[in-house]
Short mmCIF file of C-alpha atoms in Angstrom, two decimals:
data_model
loop_
_atom_site.label_atom_id
_atom_site.label_comp_id
_atom_site.label_asym_id
_atom_site.label_seq_id
_atom_site.Cartn_x
_atom_site.Cartn_y
_atom_site.Cartn_z
CA ARG U 9 40.02 142.67 139.86
CA THR U 10 39.95 141.86 136.15
CA TYR U 11 37.26 144.50 135.65
CA LEU U 12 39.14 147.15 137.65
CA PHE U 13 42.46 146.37 135.97
CA GLY U 14 40.84 146.54 132.53
CA ALA U 15 39.15 149.86 133.28
CA ALA U 16 42.32 151.41 134.69
CA GLY U 17 44.40 150.18 131.77
CA PHE U 18 41.87 151.47 129.27
CA ALA U 19 42.01 154.90 130.91
CA VAL U 20 45.82 154.98 130.72
CA ALA U 21 45.80 153.82 127.08
CA SER U 22 43.22 156.49 126.21
CA ALA U 23 45.34 159.19 127.82
CA LEU U 24 48.39 158.00 125.89
CA GLY U 25 46.40 158.05 122.65
CA GLY U 26 45.36 161.63 123.26
CA PHE U 27 48.95 162.72 123.84
CA ALA U 28 50.41 160.66 120.96
CA PRO U 29 52.79 162.87 118.89
CA ASN U 30 52.90 160.55 115.86
CA GLU U 31 51.08 157.72 114.12
CA GLU U 32 53.25 154.99 115.61
CA LEU U 33 52.41 155.89 119.21
CA LEU U 34 48.77 156.45 118.27
CA PHE U 35 48.54 152.93 116.84
CA ALA U 36 50.29 151.54 119.92
CA ALA U 37 47.79 153.32 122.19
CA ARG U 38 44.90 151.89 120.17
CA ALA U 39 46.39 148.43 120.53
CA LEU U 40 46.60 148.94 124.30
CA GLN U 41 42.98 150.07 124.33
CA GLY U 42 42.04 146.86 122.58
CA ALA U 43 44.04 144.74 125.02
CA PHE U 44 42.52 146.31 128.13
CA GLY U 45 39.09 146.42 126.50
CA ALA U 46 39.40 142.67 126.00
CA LEU U 47 39.68 142.37 129.80
CA LEU U 48 37.01 144.92 130.61
CA ALA U 49 34.09 143.84 128.41
CA PRO U 50 34.03 140.10 129.30
CA ALA U 51 34.47 140.85 133.00
CA SER U 52 31.51 143.24 132.85
CA LEU U 53 29.26 140.58 131.35
CA ALA U 54 30.40 137.93 133.82
CA LEU U 55 29.78 140.26 136.76
CA ILE U 56 26.18 140.75 135.66
CA THR U 57 25.55 137.05 136.12
CA VAL U 58 27.27 137.13 139.51
CA LEU U 59 25.20 140.02 140.84
CA PHE U 60 21.84 139.09 139.28
CA THR U 61 20.86 135.45 139.82
CA ASP U 62 17.09 135.87 139.52
CA ALA U 63 15.99 135.31 135.91
CA LYS U 64 13.81 138.42 135.71
CA GLU U 65 16.33 140.70 137.37
CA ARG U 66 19.15 139.28 135.27
CA ALA U 67 17.14 139.89 132.09
CA LYS U 68 16.65 143.51 133.15
CA ALA U 69 20.38 143.85 133.82
CA PHE U 70 21.25 142.45 130.40
CA ALA U 71 18.67 144.82 128.90
CA VAL U 72 20.38 147.81 130.49
CA TYR U 73 23.77 146.53 129.35
CA GLY U 74 22.45 145.92 125.84
CA ALA U 75 20.81 149.33 125.64
CA ILE U 76 23.99 151.06 126.75
CA ALA U 77 26.18 149.00 124.42
CA GLY U 78 23.87 149.34 121.43
CA GLY U 79 23.02 152.97 122.02
CA GLY U 80 26.62 153.78 122.81
CA SER U 81 27.62 153.25 119.19
CA ALA U 82 25.29 155.98 117.98
CA VAL U 83 26.02 158.26 120.93
CA GLY U 84 29.72 157.72 120.27
CA LEU U 85 29.28 158.95 116.70
CA LEU U 86 27.51 162.05 117.98
CA LEU U 87 30.01 162.76 120.75
CA GLY U 88 32.92 162.10 118.41
CA GLY U 89 31.43 164.53 115.91
CA VAL U 90 31.01 167.23 118.55
CA LEU U 91 34.54 166.79 119.88
CA THR U 92 36.07 166.71 116.40
CA GLU U 93 34.14 169.71 115.13
CA TYR U 94 34.30 171.97 118.18
CA ALA U 95 37.35 170.82 120.14
CA ASP U 96 40.14 168.50 118.96
CA TRP U 97 40.28 164.87 117.83
CA ARG U 98 42.48 164.11 120.85
CA TRP U 99 39.45 164.59 123.07
CA CYS U 100 37.96 161.48 121.48
CA PHE U 101 40.60 159.66 123.54
CA TRP U 102 40.70 161.85 126.64
CA VAL U 103 36.93 161.67 127.18
CA ASN U 104 37.36 158.01 128.14
CA VAL U 105 39.54 158.86 131.14
CA PRO U 106 36.92 160.44 133.45
CA VAL U 107 34.36 157.81 132.40
CA ALA U 108 36.75 155.02 133.39
CA ILE U 109 37.58 156.71 136.70
CA ILE U 110 33.88 157.04 137.55
CA ALA U 111 33.33 153.37 136.67
CA ILE U 112 36.20 152.29 138.92
CA VAL U 113 35.14 154.42 141.88
CA ALA U 114 31.53 153.29 141.57
CA ALA U 115 32.45 149.60 141.30
CA ILE U 116 34.84 149.26 144.23
CA PRO U 117 32.25 149.44 147.07
CA VAL U 118 29.48 147.43 145.39
CA VAL U 119 31.07 144.79 143.14
CA PRO U 120 32.38 141.76 145.06
CA GLU U 121 35.42 139.76 144.02
CA SER U 122 34.45 136.54 142.29
CA ARG U 123 36.97 133.80 141.69
CA ALA U 124 36.34 130.21 140.64
CA PRO U 125 37.68 127.66 143.14
CA GLY U 126 40.13 124.92 142.27
CA GLU U 127 43.15 124.71 140.01
CA THR U 128 43.70 127.44 137.44
CA SER U 129 46.53 128.03 135.00
CA TYR U 130 47.29 130.15 131.97
CA ASP U 131 47.15 128.55 128.53
CA ILE U 132 49.96 130.61 126.99
CA PRO U 133 50.39 128.48 123.82
CA GLY U 134 46.66 128.65 123.19
CA ALA U 135 46.61 132.42 123.66
CA VAL U 136 49.49 132.85 121.20
CA LEU U 137 47.89 130.59 118.58
CA ILE U 138 44.45 132.19 118.67
CA THR U 139 45.86 135.73 118.73
CA LEU U 140 48.10 135.12 115.72
CA GLY U 141 45.39 133.14 113.93
CA LEU U 142 42.67 135.74 114.29
CA ALA U 143 45.09 138.58 113.49
CA SER U 144 46.22 136.84 110.30
CA PHE U 145 42.65 135.95 109.31
CA VAL U 146 41.27 139.45 109.83
CA TYR U 147 44.30 141.09 108.20
CA GLY U 148 43.80 138.86 105.16
CA PHE U 149 40.25 140.13 104.75
CA THR U 150 41.52 143.68 105.16
CA ARG U 151 44.06 143.10 102.38
CA VAL U 152 41.26 141.82 100.14
CA ALA U 153 39.38 145.10 100.62
CA GLU U 154 42.54 147.12 100.01
CA ALA U 155 43.31 145.16 96.84
CA ALA U 156 39.78 145.73 95.55
CA GLN U 157 40.15 149.48 96.14
CA THR U 158 43.57 149.54 94.44
CA ASN U 159 42.20 147.69 91.42
CA ALA U 160 39.30 150.13 91.22
CA ASP U 161 41.64 153.13 91.38
CA ILE U 162 43.61 151.90 88.36
CA GLY U 163 40.48 151.04 86.40
CA SER U 164 40.75 147.28 86.79
CA THR U 165 37.64 145.16 87.30
CA GLU U 166 39.67 142.40 88.96
CA SER U 167 38.38 141.28 92.35
CA GLY U 168 40.40 141.70 95.52
CA TRP U 169 39.96 137.96 96.07
CA THR U 170 42.70 137.27 93.53
CA ASN U 171 45.31 138.98 95.71
CA GLY U 172 47.89 136.34 96.63
CA PRO U 173 49.20 137.82 99.92
CA ALA U 174 45.64 138.37 101.16
CA LEU U 175 44.65 134.78 100.50
CA THR U 176 47.88 133.60 102.14
CA PHE U 177 47.11 135.51 105.34
CA ILE U 178 43.57 134.08 105.39
CA ALA U 179 44.86 130.53 104.86
CA VAL U 180 47.50 130.92 107.59
CA GLY U 181 44.84 132.27 109.93
CA VAL U 182 42.59 129.26 109.29
CA LEU U 183 45.49 126.86 109.95
CA LEU U 184 46.46 128.59 113.19
CA VAL U 185 42.87 128.61 114.45
CA ALA U 186 42.59 124.90 113.58
CA ALA U 187 45.81 124.25 115.51
CA PHE U 188 44.33 126.19 118.44
CA VAL U 189 41.24 123.96 118.44
CA VAL U 190 43.38 120.81 118.43
CA LEU U 191 45.48 122.17 121.30
CA GLU U 192 42.42 123.15 123.36
CA LEU U 193 41.04 119.63 123.07
CA ARG U 194 44.23 118.23 124.61
CA VAL U 195 45.39 120.63 127.33
CA ARG U 196 44.20 120.26 130.92
CA ASN U 197 43.17 123.90 131.46
CA PRO U 198 42.32 125.28 128.02
CA LEU U 199 41.92 128.95 127.25
CA LEU U 200 38.66 128.08 125.49
CA PRO U 201 36.91 124.95 126.78
CA MET U 202 35.47 123.31 123.67
CA ARG U 203 32.36 122.29 125.61
CA LEU U 204 31.25 125.92 125.37
CA VAL U 205 31.32 125.89 121.58
CA LEU U 206 30.03 122.33 121.19
CA ASP U 207 27.00 123.03 123.35
CA ARG U 208 24.25 123.49 120.77
CA ASN U 209 22.61 126.51 122.37
CA ARG U 210 25.79 128.38 123.25
CA GLY U 211 27.40 127.50 119.93
CA GLY U 212 24.34 128.89 118.17
CA ALA U 213 24.51 132.05 120.26
CA PHE U 214 28.19 132.60 119.46
CA LEU U 215 27.66 132.00 115.73
CA THR U 216 24.70 134.37 115.73
CA SER U 217 26.82 136.96 117.53
CA THR U 218 29.51 136.69 114.84
CA LEU U 219 27.02 137.14 112.00
CA VAL U 220 25.28 140.05 113.70
CA GLY U 221 28.63 141.71 114.38
CA ALA U 222 29.57 141.33 110.71
CA GLY U 223 26.27 142.72 109.49
CA LEU U 224 26.05 145.66 111.86
CA ILE U 225 29.13 147.30 110.45
CA GLY U 226 27.03 147.81 107.32
CA ALA U 227 24.91 150.25 109.28
CA PHE U 228 27.40 152.15 111.39
CA PHE U 229 30.27 152.42 108.90
CA PHE U 230 28.53 152.86 105.55
CA LEU U 231 25.64 154.90 106.89
CA SER U 232 28.10 157.35 108.42
CA LEU U 233 29.81 157.64 105.02
CA TYR U 234 26.45 158.18 103.34
CA PHE U 235 25.51 160.98 105.71
CA GLN U 236 28.81 162.83 105.41
CA GLN U 237 29.92 162.17 101.83
CA VAL U 238 26.58 162.04 100.02
CA LEU U 239 24.26 164.23 102.10
CA ALA U 240 27.18 166.49 103.17
CA TYR U 241 26.25 166.36 106.86
CA THR U 242 28.73 167.74 109.37
CA PRO U 243 30.16 165.22 111.88
CA VAL U 244 27.71 166.49 114.50
CA ALA U 245 24.74 166.26 112.13
CA ALA U 246 25.81 162.74 111.13
CA GLY U 247 25.90 161.78 114.81
CA LEU U 248 22.43 163.20 115.39
CA ALA U 249 21.17 161.37 112.31
CA SER U 250 22.34 158.08 113.87
CA LEU U 251 20.23 158.45 117.02
CA PRO U 252 17.16 156.54 115.73
CA THR U 253 19.16 153.34 116.20
CA THR U 254 19.67 154.24 119.86
CA LEU U 255 15.96 154.95 120.25
CA GLY U 256 15.09 151.54 118.83
CA VAL U 257 17.56 149.76 121.12
CA LEU U 258 16.20 151.52 124.21
CA ILE U 259 12.63 150.50 123.35
CA SER U 260 13.30 146.87 122.47
CA ALA U 261 15.89 146.13 125.15
CA GLY U 262 13.44 147.20 127.83
CA ALA U 263 10.71 145.06 126.29
CA ALA U 264 13.05 142.08 125.89
CA SER U 265 13.94 142.12 129.58
CA GLY U 266 10.35 141.26 130.43
CA LEU U 267 9.85 138.84 127.55
CA VAL U 268 12.93 136.60 127.97
CA PRO U 269 11.68 134.92 131.20
CA ARG U 270 8.24 134.46 129.58
CA VAL U 271 8.97 133.21 126.06
CA GLY U 272 12.63 132.17 126.21
CA PRO U 273 15.55 133.38 124.07
CA LYS U 274 14.89 131.77 120.68
CA PRO U 275 11.74 133.63 119.52
CA LEU U 276 13.22 137.00 120.42
CA MET U 277 16.55 136.30 118.71
CA VAL U 278 14.80 135.25 115.49
CA LEU U 279 12.48 138.27 115.63
CA GLY U 280 15.36 140.61 116.41
CA GLY U 281 17.51 139.34 113.57
CA LEU U 282 14.69 139.72 111.05
CA LEU U 283 13.79 143.22 112.28
CA ALA U 284 17.42 144.35 112.06
CA ALA U 285 17.72 142.82 108.59
CA ALA U 286 14.55 144.63 107.52
CA GLY U 287 16.05 147.90 108.73
CA LEU U 288 19.22 147.43 106.72
CA PHE U 289 17.28 146.28 103.67
CA THR U 290 15.12 149.41 103.92
CA MET U 291 18.27 151.53 103.71
CA SER U 292 19.42 149.64 100.61
CA PHE U 293 16.91 151.79 98.68
CA LEU U 294 18.63 155.07 99.60
CA ASP U 295 19.52 157.38 96.74
CA VAL U 296 21.53 160.55 96.27
CA ASP U 297 18.62 162.80 97.21
CA THR U 298 16.49 160.56 99.45
CA SER U 299 14.93 162.35 102.41
CA PHE U 300 16.30 161.31 105.79
CA TRP U 301 12.78 160.71 107.11
CA ALA U 302 11.78 158.54 104.14
CA LEU U 303 14.24 155.65 104.56
CA ALA U 304 17.17 156.38 106.90
CA PHE U 305 14.98 157.12 109.93
CA PRO U 306 12.63 154.09 109.72
CA GLY U 307 15.50 151.85 108.64
CA GLN U 308 17.59 152.78 111.67
CA LEU U 309 14.61 152.49 114.00
CA LEU U 310 13.95 148.94 112.77
CA LEU U 311 17.65 148.16 113.11
CA GLY U 312 17.70 149.35 116.72
CA LEU U 313 14.55 147.43 117.60
CA GLY U 314 16.13 144.30 116.18
CA LEU U 315 19.38 144.78 118.09
CA GLY U 316 17.66 145.05 121.45
CA PHE U 317 15.54 141.96 120.83
CA THR U 318 18.66 140.06 119.72
CA PHE U 319 21.36 140.91 122.23
CA VAL U 320 19.41 140.66 125.49
CA PRO U 321 18.40 136.99 125.02
CA LEU U 322 21.69 136.21 123.25
CA SER U 323 23.70 137.38 126.27
CA ASN U 324 21.50 135.36 128.61
CA LEU U 325 21.90 132.23 126.51
CA ALA U 326 25.66 132.55 126.06
CA LEU U 327 26.58 133.30 129.67
CA VAL U 328 24.02 132.02 132.16
CA GLY U 329 24.83 128.66 133.70
CA ALA U 330 28.24 128.44 132.05
CA GLY U 331 29.79 127.14 135.26
CA GLU U 332 32.40 128.53 137.59
CA HIS U 333 35.46 127.80 135.46
CA ASP U 334 33.93 128.57 132.06
CA ALA U 335 32.28 131.92 132.77
CA GLY U 336 35.28 134.07 131.91
CA ALA U 337 35.85 132.14 128.69
CA ALA U 338 32.17 132.42 127.74
CA SER U 339 32.17 136.18 128.32
CA ALA U 340 35.41 136.64 126.41
CA LEU U 341 34.16 134.49 123.53
CA LEU U 342 30.93 136.47 123.26
CA ASN U 343 32.89 139.71 123.06
CA ALA U 344 35.43 138.21 120.64
CA THR U 345 32.77 136.93 118.24
CA GLN U 346 31.28 140.41 117.97
CA GLN U 347 34.67 142.06 117.40
CA VAL U 348 35.95 139.47 114.93
CA GLY U 349 32.62 139.50 113.13
CA ALA U 350 32.80 143.28 112.83
CA SER U 351 36.37 143.15 111.48
CA ILE U 352 35.53 140.50 108.89
CA GLY U 353 32.28 142.27 108.04
CA THR U 354 34.11 145.55 107.44
CA ALA U 355 36.50 143.97 104.97
CA LEU U 356 33.87 141.80 103.28
CA LEU U 357 31.29 144.55 102.85
CA ALA U 358 33.97 147.04 101.77
CA THR U 359 35.04 144.63 99.05
CA LEU U 360 31.46 144.24 97.83
CA SER U 361 30.92 147.99 98.02
CA VAL U 362 34.04 148.79 95.97
CA GLY U 363 33.00 146.22 93.38
CA ALA U 364 29.57 147.82 93.08
CA ILE U 365 31.09 151.29 92.74
CA THR U 366 33.42 150.09 89.99
CA GLN U 367 30.56 148.42 88.16
CA ALA U 368 28.40 151.55 88.42
CA VAL U 369 31.15 153.74 86.95
CA THR U 370 31.75 151.23 84.15
CA GLU U 371 28.06 151.22 83.27
CA ALA U 372 27.95 155.03 83.35
CA VAL U 373 30.87 155.25 80.92
CA ALA U 374 29.21 152.70 78.64
CA ALA U 375 26.10 154.89 78.65
CA GLY U 376 28.16 157.86 77.46
CA GLN U 377 28.49 159.67 80.79
CA ASP U 378 31.66 161.46 81.87
CA PRO U 379 33.35 159.46 84.69
CA THR U 380 34.90 162.69 86.03
CA ASP U 381 31.45 164.22 86.54
CA PRO U 382 30.90 164.58 90.33
CA ALA U 383 27.29 163.46 89.92
CA VAL U 384 28.45 160.19 88.35
CA GLY U 385 30.90 159.58 91.19
CA LEU U 386 28.29 160.38 93.83
CA ALA U 387 25.74 158.04 92.27
CA ALA U 388 28.37 155.29 92.13
CA GLN U 389 29.19 155.83 95.81
CA VAL U 390 25.54 155.44 96.76
CA GLU U 391 25.39 152.23 94.71
CA GLY U 392 28.33 150.93 96.74
CA TYR U 393 26.77 151.85 100.07
CA THR U 394 23.37 150.35 99.24
CA THR U 395 25.06 147.16 98.06
CA ALA U 396 26.73 146.95 101.47
CA PHE U 397 23.36 147.46 103.20
CA THR U 398 21.83 144.67 101.12
CA TRP U 399 24.54 142.13 101.94
CA ALA U 400 24.59 143.21 105.58
CA SER U 401 20.87 142.44 105.75
CA VAL U 402 21.60 139.00 104.28
CA LEU U 403 24.11 138.34 107.08
CA LEU U 404 21.49 139.21 109.67
CA VAL U 405 18.89 136.97 108.02
CA VAL U 406 21.42 134.13 108.15
CA GLY U 407 21.95 134.94 111.83
CA ALA U 408 18.20 134.67 112.43
CA LEU U 409 18.13 131.33 110.61
CA VAL U 410 21.02 130.06 112.74
CA SER U 411 19.06 131.00 115.86
CA ALA U 412 15.96 129.25 114.54
CA VAL U 413 17.78 126.03 113.64
CA LEU U 414 20.46 125.61 116.32
CA ILE U 415 18.93 127.06 119.46
CA LYS U 416 16.59 124.73 121.31
CA ALA U 417 16.62 126.38 124.74
CA THR U 418 13.27 127.41 126.22
CA LYS U 419 12.46 129.68 129.14
CA GLU U 420 12.72 126.66 131.45
CA ASP U 421 16.34 126.10 130.35
CA LEU U 422 17.53 129.45 131.73
CA PRO U 423 18.60 128.61 135.30
CA THR U 424 17.83 130.75 138.30
CA GLY U 425 19.24 130.84 141.78
CA PRO U 426 22.63 129.45 142.80
CA GLU U 427 23.08 127.26 139.70
CA ALA U 428 23.00 130.38 137.52
CA ILE U 429 25.95 131.97 139.29
CA VAL U 430 29.17 132.26 137.35
CA HIS U 431 32.47 133.80 138.30
CA ALA U 432 34.25 136.66 136.65
CA GLY U 433 37.69 135.17 136.49
#
């Protein structure tokens, strides 16, 4: 029911977004999409573990899910470009409606209800604390990026990290999240059972997920800007140029489904993180006139290969065997770590990118170049994008190191049969 309710709500929110007559209603529709998406994504992951209890079959299911999720980002860029260029931006919302309807109709006859037995209750105080805490924390990072851009626009070299309101929001977010942790340790039915996070393997998987989510934005956000603003690609061409990532995900996710039951999650997660980091680092050498086939294509292919090898075992490790009452929380936490990581990564990498652009312009002026020259501005932009790629690759290397150090699970530790079953909510 959680899955169906989330899908139906997402369809309604998408329709409202398409019909929105002003910015206020558009933002409200996006917020509704986020709320119903927060129900839909975790329920989808939990249902996979309900329906596929055999280790090999479950690995294949996670591979399909990972391929669709990873490839969907690139396909979304392409589809969004087509709709924007040849139809109307509102279709970027409306296209979700028939997809959601098909998902609902297809799920009703084949997906069983799954509910954990025993006492359940809603941790309202915990939900309020973590929502406000994460919102404040992420908004603080966003303000840092905005402050850095404002300083750059007025010719100041001051960092966005000196912005008082931004630091205040970050500090408040940290305090609220800390209060949430204290509360969860004391309440009888916590929103987030701390045993999920304190478990070494799952905790490592969630931390890796956060770092990967933060680093990936360096590819999808800044690479899209590079294609359109530097290479002057149309939205459709930029979407097509992003397809190598999808190709890599499809290849590696399929391979990972057969390898997880044989070698366990850890080797694949380390390999995947390093491959993805290598892809991003490859793109850090892009220049104003670099051929697409020279760096962008192999870099994206490596990135996609790394993503498939990372997310298939990561999902297995984070969700399988979580227990009847913890499955929904584990699924939600896995989704939340990716989303929060992406939000923080966007702000962090944007700040670093703006700083690099400002530095490049300053150096150009010192060398006697005209800062109003479009070529100078374009070169500075590329410097900012490649700086973001470099630091994004660092985040993924750190994620691989976290997997190597924290995760101890082997192939024998992934349960099969009845003990692997979890419940969706």
